[in-house]
CSV table of C-alpha atoms in Angstrom, one decimal:
chain,number,residue,atom,x,y,z
A,1,MET,CA,4.5,34.7,110.6
A,2,ALA,CA,7.5,33.8,111.9
A,3,VAL,CA,9.1,30.9,111.5
A,4,ASP,CA,9.0,28.1,114.4
A,5,LEU,CA,12.6,27.0,115.1
A,6,ASN,CA,10.8,24.4,117.7
A,7,MET,CA,9.7,22.7,114.5
A,8,ASN,CA,10.4,18.7,114.4
A,9,VAL,CA,12.6,18.6,110.9
A,10,LEU,CA,13.2,15.0,109.2
A,11,ILE,CA,16.4,14.4,107.4
A,12,VAL,CA,16.3,11.7,105.0
A,13,ASP,CA,19.5,10.5,103.2
A,14,ASP,CA,21.5,7.5,103.2
A,15,TYR,CA,24.5,8.5,104.3
A,16,LYS,CA,25.0,9.1,107.6
A,17,THR,CA,27.8,11.0,107.4
A,18,MET,CA,25.0,13.6,104.9
A,19,LEU,CA,23.0,13.0,107.4
A,20,ARG,CA,25.5,14.8,110.1
A,21,ILE,CA,26.1,17.4,108.6
A,22,ILE,CA,22.8,18.4,108.0
A,23,ARG,CA,21.5,18.2,110.8
A,24,ASN,CA,24.5,20.2,112.1
A,25,LEU,CA,23.6,23.1,108.8
A,26,LEU,CA,20.6,23.3,111.1
A,27,LYS,CA,21.8,23.3,114.3
A,28,GLN,CA,24.0,27.2,113.5
A,29,LEU,CA,20.8,28.3,111.5
A,30,GLY,CA,19.0,27.1,114.8
A,31,PHE,CA,16.8,24.5,114.3
A,32,ASN,CA,17.5,22.2,117.2
A,33,ASN,CA,14.2,19.2,116.4
A,34,VAL,CA,16.3,17.1,114.1
A,35,ASP,CA,15.5,13.6,113.4
A,36,GLU,CA,16.8,11.3,110.4
A,37,ALA,CA,15.9,8.0,108.6
A,38,THR,CA,17.9,6.6,106.0
A,39,ASP,CA,15.7,5.5,102.9
A,40,GLY,CA,12.1,7.0,102.2
A,41,SER,CA,10.6,4.2,103.7
A,42,ALA,CA,11.8,4.9,106.6
A,43,ALA,CA,10.9,8.6,106.6
A,44,LEU,CA,7.3,8.1,105.4
A,45,GLN,CA,6.7,6.2,109.1
A,46,LYS,CA,8.1,8.8,111.3
A,47,LEU,CA,5.8,10.9,109.4
A,48,ARG,CA,3.2,8.7,109.9
A,49,ASP,CA,4.4,8.6,113.3
A,50,LYS,CA,5.1,12.1,114.6
A,51,GLU,CA,5.0,15.6,113.7
A,52,TYR,CA,6.8,16.9,111.3
A,53,GLY,CA,7.4,21.3,110.3
A,54,LEU,CA,9.3,20.1,106.8
A,55,VAL,CA,11.3,17.3,105.6
A,56,ILE,CA,14.7,17.8,103.1
A,57,SER,CA,14.8,14.7,101.9
A,58,ASP,CA,17.8,13.0,99.2
A,59,TRP,CA,16.8,11.4,95.5
A,60,ASN,CA,18.4,8.4,95.2
A,61,MET,CA,17.7,5.7,98.3
A,62,GLU,CA,16.6,2.4,98.8
A,63,PRO,CA,14.6,0.3,98.5
A,64,MET,CA,12.2,3.8,98.3
A,65,THR,CA,13.5,6.7,96.6
A,66,GLY,CA,13.1,10.3,98.0
A,67,ILE,CA,10.5,11.4,94.9
A,68,GLN,CA,8.9,8.1,95.9
A,69,LEU,CA,9.1,9.5,99.2
A,70,LEU,CA,7.5,13.6,97.9
A,71,ARG,CA,4.4,11.4,95.6
A,72,GLU,CA,3.1,9.0,98.9
A,73,VAL,CA,3.9,12.5,101.5
A,74,ARG,CA,1.7,14.0,98.6
A,75,ALA,CA,-0.9,12.3,98.7
A,76,ASP,CA,-1.1,11.0,101.6
A,77,ALA,CA,-4.6,13.7,102.5
A,78,LYS,CA,-2.6,14.3,105.9
A,79,LEU,CA,0.8,14.5,104.9
A,80,LYS,CA,0.1,16.6,101.6
A,81,ASN,CA,0.8,20.0,102.3
A,82,MET,CA,4.3,19.5,104.0
A,83,PRO,CA,7.3,21.9,103.2
A,84,PHE,CA,10.0,19.3,101.1
A,85,ILE,CA,13.2,20.3,100.0
A,86,MET,CA,15.0,18.0,98.1
A,87,ILE,CA,19.0,18.0,99.0
A,88,THR,CA,20.1,15.3,96.2
A,89,ALA,CA,23.5,15.3,93.4
A,90,GLU,CA,20.8,14.3,90.9
A,91,SER,CA,21.3,17.3,88.9
A,92,LYS,CA,19.7,16.7,85.3
A,93,THR,CA,16.9,19.0,84.0
A,94,GLU,CA,14.6,16.0,83.9
A,95,ASN,CA,15.2,15.4,87.6
A,96,VAL,CA,14.4,18.3,88.4
A,97,ILE,CA,10.9,18.6,86.4
A,98,ALA,CA,9.7,14.8,87.9
A,99,ALA,CA,10.2,16.2,91.3
A,100,LYS,CA,8.6,20.1,90.9
A,101,GLU,CA,6.5,18.0,89.0
A,102,ALA,CA,5.7,15.7,91.7
A,103,GLY,CA,5.5,19.1,94.1
A,104,VAL,CA,8.5,19.3,95.2
A,105,ASN,CA,8.8,22.9,97.3
A,106,ASN,CA,13.3,23.3,96.1
A,107,TYR,CA,15.6,21.9,95.2
A,108,ILE,CA,19.1,21.7,96.2
A,109,VAL,CA,22.3,19.8,94.0
A,110,LYS,CA,25.5,18.2,96.2
A,111,PRO,CA,27.3,19.5,97.1
A,112,PHE,CA,25.9,22.7,98.7
A,113,ASN,CA,26.8,25.3,101.1
A,114,ALA,CA,25.2,27.0,103.7
A,115,ALA,CA,24.4,30.0,102.2
A,116,THR,CA,22.2,27.6,100.1
A,117,LEU,CA,21.3,25.3,102.0
A,118,LYS,CA,19.8,28.5,104.6
A,119,THR,CA,18.3,30.3,101.1
A,120,LYS,CA,16.0,27.4,100.1
A,121,LEU,CA,14.6,27.3,103.7
A,122,VAL,CA,13.8,31.1,103.6
A,123,THR,CA,12.2,30.2,100.8
A,124,VAL,CA,10.1,27.9,101.8
A,125,LEU,CA,9.9,28.3,105.5
A,126,GLY,CA,10.2,32.6,105.6
A,127,ASN,CA,12.6,34.0,107.3
A,128,PHE,CA,14.3,33.5,110.4
B,1,MET,CA,20.9,-30.9,46.5
B,2,THR,CA,19.8,-33.5,46.4
B,3,ALA,CA,21.9,-36.7,45.7
B,4,THR,CA,20.7,-40.0,45.5
B,5,VAL,CA,23.8,-43.3,46.7
B,6,PRO,CA,23.8,-46.1,44.0
B,7,ALA,CA,23.6,-49.6,45.3
B,8,GLU,CA,26.4,-50.2,44.1
B,9,LEU,CA,28.9,-48.3,46.1
B,10,ILE,CA,26.3,-48.3,49.1
B,11,GLY,CA,27.6,-51.7,48.5
B,12,ARG,CA,31.7,-51.3,48.7
B,13,LEU,CA,31.0,-49.1,51.6
B,14,SER,CA,30.0,-51.8,53.6
B,15,GLU,CA,32.4,-53.7,52.4
B,16,LEU,CA,34.6,-51.4,53.1
B,17,GLN,CA,33.9,-51.1,57.4
B,18,GLY,CA,33.2,-54.9,57.2
B,19,ARG,CA,37.3,-55.1,57.4
B,20,MET,CA,38.4,-51.9,58.8
B,21,GLN,CA,41.6,-53.1,59.4
B,22,THR,CA,42.6,-54.5,56.3
B,23,VAL,CA,41.4,-52.0,53.5
B,24,SER,CA,44.2,-50.1,51.5
B,25,ARG,CA,44.7,-46.5,50.9
B,26,ALA,CA,44.8,-47.2,47.4
B,27,GLU,CA,41.3,-48.9,47.6
B,28,ILE,CA,40.1,-46.0,50.2
B,29,ALA,CA,41.0,-43.4,46.6
B,30,GLU,CA,38.9,-45.2,44.3
B,31,VAL,CA,35.5,-45.2,46.9
B,32,VAL,CA,36.6,-41.2,47.5
B,33,SER,CA,37.0,-41.0,43.6
B,34,THR,CA,34.0,-42.8,42.8
B,35,LEU,CA,31.9,-40.6,45.3
B,36,LEU,CA,33.0,-37.2,44.4
B,37,ALA,CA,32.1,-38.9,40.5
B,38,GLU,CA,28.7,-39.6,42.0
B,39,MET,CA,28.5,-36.1,43.3
B,40,GLU,CA,29.1,-34.1,40.0
B,41,GLY,CA,26.3,-32.0,39.0
B,42,ASP,CA,25.3,-31.6,42.0
B,43,LEU,CA,27.8,-29.4,43.3
B,44,SER,CA,27.1,-26.1,41.6
B,45,GLU,CA,30.1,-23.6,41.4
B,46,ASP,CA,28.0,-21.2,43.5
B,47,ASN,CA,27.6,-23.7,45.9
B,48,LEU,CA,31.1,-24.9,46.8
B,49,LYS,CA,31.5,-20.9,47.0
B,50,LEU,CA,29.5,-21.1,49.2
B,51,TYR,CA,31.6,-24.4,51.7
B,52,ALA,CA,34.8,-22.3,51.4
B,53,GLU,CA,33.1,-18.9,52.5
B,54,LEU,CA,31.0,-21.4,55.8
B,55,GLU,CA,34.6,-23.4,55.8
B,56,SER,CA,36.5,-19.8,56.2
B,57,LEU,CA,33.5,-18.4,57.9
B,58,SER,CA,33.8,-21.4,60.9
B,59,ARG,CA,37.9,-21.8,61.1
B,60,TYR,CA,37.2,-17.9,61.8
B,61,ILE,CA,34.7,-18.7,64.4
B,62,LEU,CA,37.3,-21.8,66.0
B,63,ALA,CA,40.7,-19.5,66.3
B,64,ALA,CA,38.2,-16.4,68.0
B,65,LYS,CA,37.4,-19.2,70.2
B,66,SER,CA,40.6,-19.8,70.8
B,67,GLU,CA,41.8,-16.4,71.3
B,68,ILE,CA,39.1,-15.7,74.2
B,69,ALA,CA,39.5,-19.0,75.9
B,70,ALA,CA,43.7,-17.9,75.8
B,71,LEU,CA,42.6,-14.5,77.0
B,72,ARG,CA,41.0,-16.3,80.5
B,73,PRO,CA,37.5,-14.6,80.8
B,74,ASP,CA,37.5,-17.4,84.3
B,75,GLU,CA,40.3,-15.0,85.2
B,76,ILE,CA,37.8,-12.1,84.8
B,77,THR,CA,34.7,-12.9,87.1
B,78,ALA,CA,36.7,-14.8,89.6
B,79,GLN,CA,39.3,-13.3,90.0
B,80,HIS,CA,40.1,-9.7,88.7
B,81,LEU,CA,36.3,-8.2,88.7
B,82,PRO,CA,36.0,-8.7,92.8
B,83,LYS,CA,39.3,-7.3,94.0
B,84,ALA,CA,38.2,-4.5,92.2
B,85,THR,CA,35.0,-4.2,93.5
B,86,ASP,CA,36.2,-5.3,96.6
B,87,GLU,CA,38.9,-2.1,96.6
B,88,LEU,CA,36.3,0.3,95.9
B,89,ASP,CA,34.2,-0.7,98.7
B,90,ALA,CA,37.3,-0.1,100.7
B,91,ILE,CA,37.8,3.6,99.5
B,92,VAL,CA,33.7,4.0,100.5
B,93,GLY,CA,34.6,2.8,103.8
B,94,ALA,CA,37.8,4.4,104.6
B,95,THR,CA,36.6,8.1,103.2
B,96,GLU,CA,33.5,7.7,105.9
B,97,GLU,CA,35.2,7.0,108.8
B,98,ALA,CA,37.2,9.5,108.0
B,99,THR,CA,34.6,11.6,107.0
B,100,ASN,CA,33.2,11.1,110.6
B,101,SER,CA,36.1,11.6,112.4
B,102,ILE,CA,36.4,15.2,111.3
B,103,LEU,CA,32.7,16.0,111.5
B,104,ALA,CA,33.4,14.6,115.5
B,105,ALA,CA,36.2,17.2,116.1
B,106,MET,CA,34.4,19.5,114.1
B,107,GLU,CA,31.3,19.4,116.0
B,108,THR,CA,33.6,20.1,119.5
B,109,LEU,CA,35.4,22.9,118.0
B,110,GLU,CA,32.4,24.2,117.0
B,111,THR,CA,30.8,23.7,120.9
B,112,LEU,CA,34.0,25.0,122.3
B,113,ALA,CA,33.3,28.1,119.8
B,114,GLY,CA,30.4,28.7,121.8
B,115,GLU,CA,33.0,29.6,125.0
B,116,LEU,CA,34.7,32.3,123.2
B,117,PRO,CA,34.3,36.0,122.9
B,118,PRO,CA,31.6,36.4,120.1
B,119,GLU,CA,34.2,37.8,117.4
B,120,GLN,CA,36.8,34.6,117.8
B,121,GLY,CA,33.9,32.2,118.3
B,122,ASP,CA,32.6,33.2,115.1
B,123,LYS,CA,35.4,32.9,113.1
B,124,VAL,CA,35.7,29.2,114.5
B,125,THR,CA,32.4,28.5,113.8
B,126,GLU,CA,32.9,29.7,110.0
B,127,ALA,CA,36.0,27.7,109.0
B,128,VAL,CA,33.6,24.7,110.8
B,129,THR,CA,30.6,25.2,108.5
B,130,GLN,CA,33.6,25.6,105.6
B,131,VAL,CA,34.6,22.2,106.6
B,132,TYR,CA,31.2,21.1,107.0
B,133,GLU,CA,30.8,22.2,103.7
B,134,ALA,CA,33.5,20.3,102.9
B,135,CYS,CA,32.1,16.3,103.5
B,136,ASN,CA,29.9,16.8,100.6
B,137,PHE,CA,32.6,15.6,99.1
B,138,GLN,CA,32.0,11.8,100.5
B,139,ASP,CA,28.6,11.1,100.0
B,140,ILE,CA,29.9,12.3,95.9
B,141,THR,CA,32.4,10.4,95.9
B,142,GLY,CA,30.6,7.2,97.3
B,143,GLN,CA,28.2,8.0,94.2
B,144,ARG,CA,30.3,8.1,91.9
B,145,ILE,CA,32.3,5.4,93.6
B,146,THR,CA,28.7,3.2,93.8
B,147,LYS,CA,28.0,3.7,90.2
B,148,VAL,CA,31.0,2.2,88.8
B,149,VAL,CA,31.0,-0.6,91.3
B,150,ARG,CA,26.9,-1.1,89.4
B,151,THR,CA,29.0,-1.1,85.7
B,152,LEU,CA,31.5,-3.9,87.0
B,153,LYS,CA,29.1,-5.9,87.9
B,154,HIS,CA,27.5,-5.6,84.5
B,155,ILE,CA,31.0,-6.5,82.8
B,156,GLU,CA,31.1,-10.0,85.3
B,157,GLU,CA,27.7,-11.0,84.3
B,158,LYS,CA,28.6,-10.6,80.5
B,159,VAL,CA,31.8,-12.2,81.3
B,160,GLU,CA,30.3,-14.9,83.0
B,161,ALA,CA,28.2,-15.2,80.2
B,162,LEU,CA,30.8,-15.5,78.4
B,163,VAL,CA,32.8,-17.6,80.1
B,164,ALA,CA,29.2,-20.2,80.1
B,165,ALA,CA,29.5,-20.1,76.3
B,166,PHE,CA,33.0,-21.0,76.1
B,167,GLY,CA,33.3,-23.3,78.9
B,168,ASP,CA,35.0,-26.0,76.3
B,169,GLU,CA,37.2,-23.7,75.3
B,170,ILE,CA,38.3,-22.4,78.5
B,171,ALA,CA,39.1,-25.5,79.7
B,172,LYS,CA,40.8,-27.2,76.7
B,173,TYR,CA,43.1,-23.9,77.0
B,174,LYS,CA,43.3,-24.8,80.7
B,175,ALA,CA,44.7,-28.3,79.6
B,176,THR,CA,47.0,-27.5,77.0
B,177,HIS,CA,48.4,-24.6,78.4
B,178,PRO,CA,48.9,-25.8,82.5
B,179,GLU,CA,51.0,-23.3,83.0
B,180,ALA,CA,48.7,-20.6,82.8
B,181,ALA,CA,46.0,-22.3,84.4
B,182,GLU,CA,46.9,-22.2,87.7
B,183,GLU,CA,47.3,-18.1,89.9
B,184,PRO,CA,48.9,-16.7,91.3
B,185,GLU,CA,52.0,-17.6,89.1
B,186,GLN,CA,55.5,-19.2,91.2
B,187,LYS,CA,56.4,-16.8,93.1
B,188,PRO,CA,60.1,-16.4,93.3
B,189,ALA,CA,61.8,-16.5,97.3
B,190,LYS,CA,62.8,-12.9,97.3
B,191,PRO,CA,59.9,-10.6,95.7
B,192,THR,CA,61.6,-7.7,93.7
B,193,ASP,CA,60.5,-4.5,93.7
B,194,ALA,CA,57.7,-3.8,91.9
B,195,ASP,CA,55.9,-7.2,93.5
B,196,LEU,CA,56.3,-4.9,97.1
B,197,LEU,CA,54.3,-2.5,95.9
B,198,ASN,CA,50.6,-3.8,96.5
B,199,GLY,CA,49.8,-0.8,97.8
B,200,PRO,CA,47.0,-0.4,100.4
B,201,GLN,CA,45.7,-4.0,101.6
B,202,LEU,CA,41.7,-4.4,101.8
B,203,PRO,CA,41.5,-4.3,106.1
B,204,ASP,CA,40.9,-8.0,105.8
B,205,ASP,CA,44.5,-8.7,104.4
B,206,ALA,CA,46.1,-6.1,105.7
B,207,SER,CA,48.3,-5.9,108.7
B,208,LYS,CA,47.7,-5.0,112.0
B,209,GLN,CA,50.4,-3.0,113.9
B,210,ALA,CA,50.4,-5.6,116.2
B,211,GLU,CA,51.1,-8.6,113.8
B,212,ILE,CA,54.0,-5.3,112.5
B,213,ASP,CA,55.4,-4.7,115.6
B,214,ALA,CA,55.2,-8.9,116.4
B,215,LEU,CA,57.0,-9.6,113.2
B,216,LEU,CA,59.7,-6.9,113.4
B,217,ALA,CA,60.1,-7.9,117.2
B,218,SER,CA,61.0,-12.1,116.0
B,219,PHE,CA,64.7,-10.8,114.0
B,220,ASP,CA,65.4,-9.5,117.0
């Protein structure tokens, strides 16, 4: 099934510059409906208020971290199948394992490039 | 060790206490000798060694306290650490501002790329993408600096505990070294070349261009 480029994508990061970079890279790839949140709790609220097709989240945020957001999403009956990609500077093996155990679909380490983002999106969503 | 002071000695001490103003050195020496004689047998060689060690330890602790007080840990928490934290916060703020400006310029270029012939437009878009990728640095440096700030705050807490523990010593040091008590030190009327090497100022401390222009104009 083709990827719907009109899907709503939620990007979550406490650095506004990073939100801007991810948004611009997604736009280059054809995703135009991108919303932003600066921590897990704000993101969770948006996910419950509107239908999204993908979450791309940072890990290290306050008050709710990316891994907490991921656990909340997986524990929510309506959101549990949401594709979820972590983009973070947390590159330790234990972080990746914890994210995988929490149900992350893919994991990108910062700093990242556009090609990596596209590859991960294709892996999670399919070709577009 | 249980030493019982004889009634006679207590009587002599009470008598001396009653006439403290007139008691002679010889009388004091006599009483002390009697006291020491009474203690004989209660003080073993091991005890004396232990006392000597304890006395030496006590002197060492006093010297250490004095040296720590001389380091002025109160200044570290009151001035140096907060200043370092402010400088680091300013770095995060400045790089964020610069990164946003770069991103805004790139967004403009990206829009213009759509108006160019496809081959040229693609090249511009590719270059813009590389700049987006490079701008990752702001997030990474910001997070690293935040970690350093957290470490500094941890050090600050430890030093604050030290200041609380050595408060009396620090006050004594300040009282006996008034020249070191107040900072900043008196600077000569004309600053030296070294005084002029301050680097970038924090936003609140920095002079605005208009203020500098006004200062320059005041020389005319």
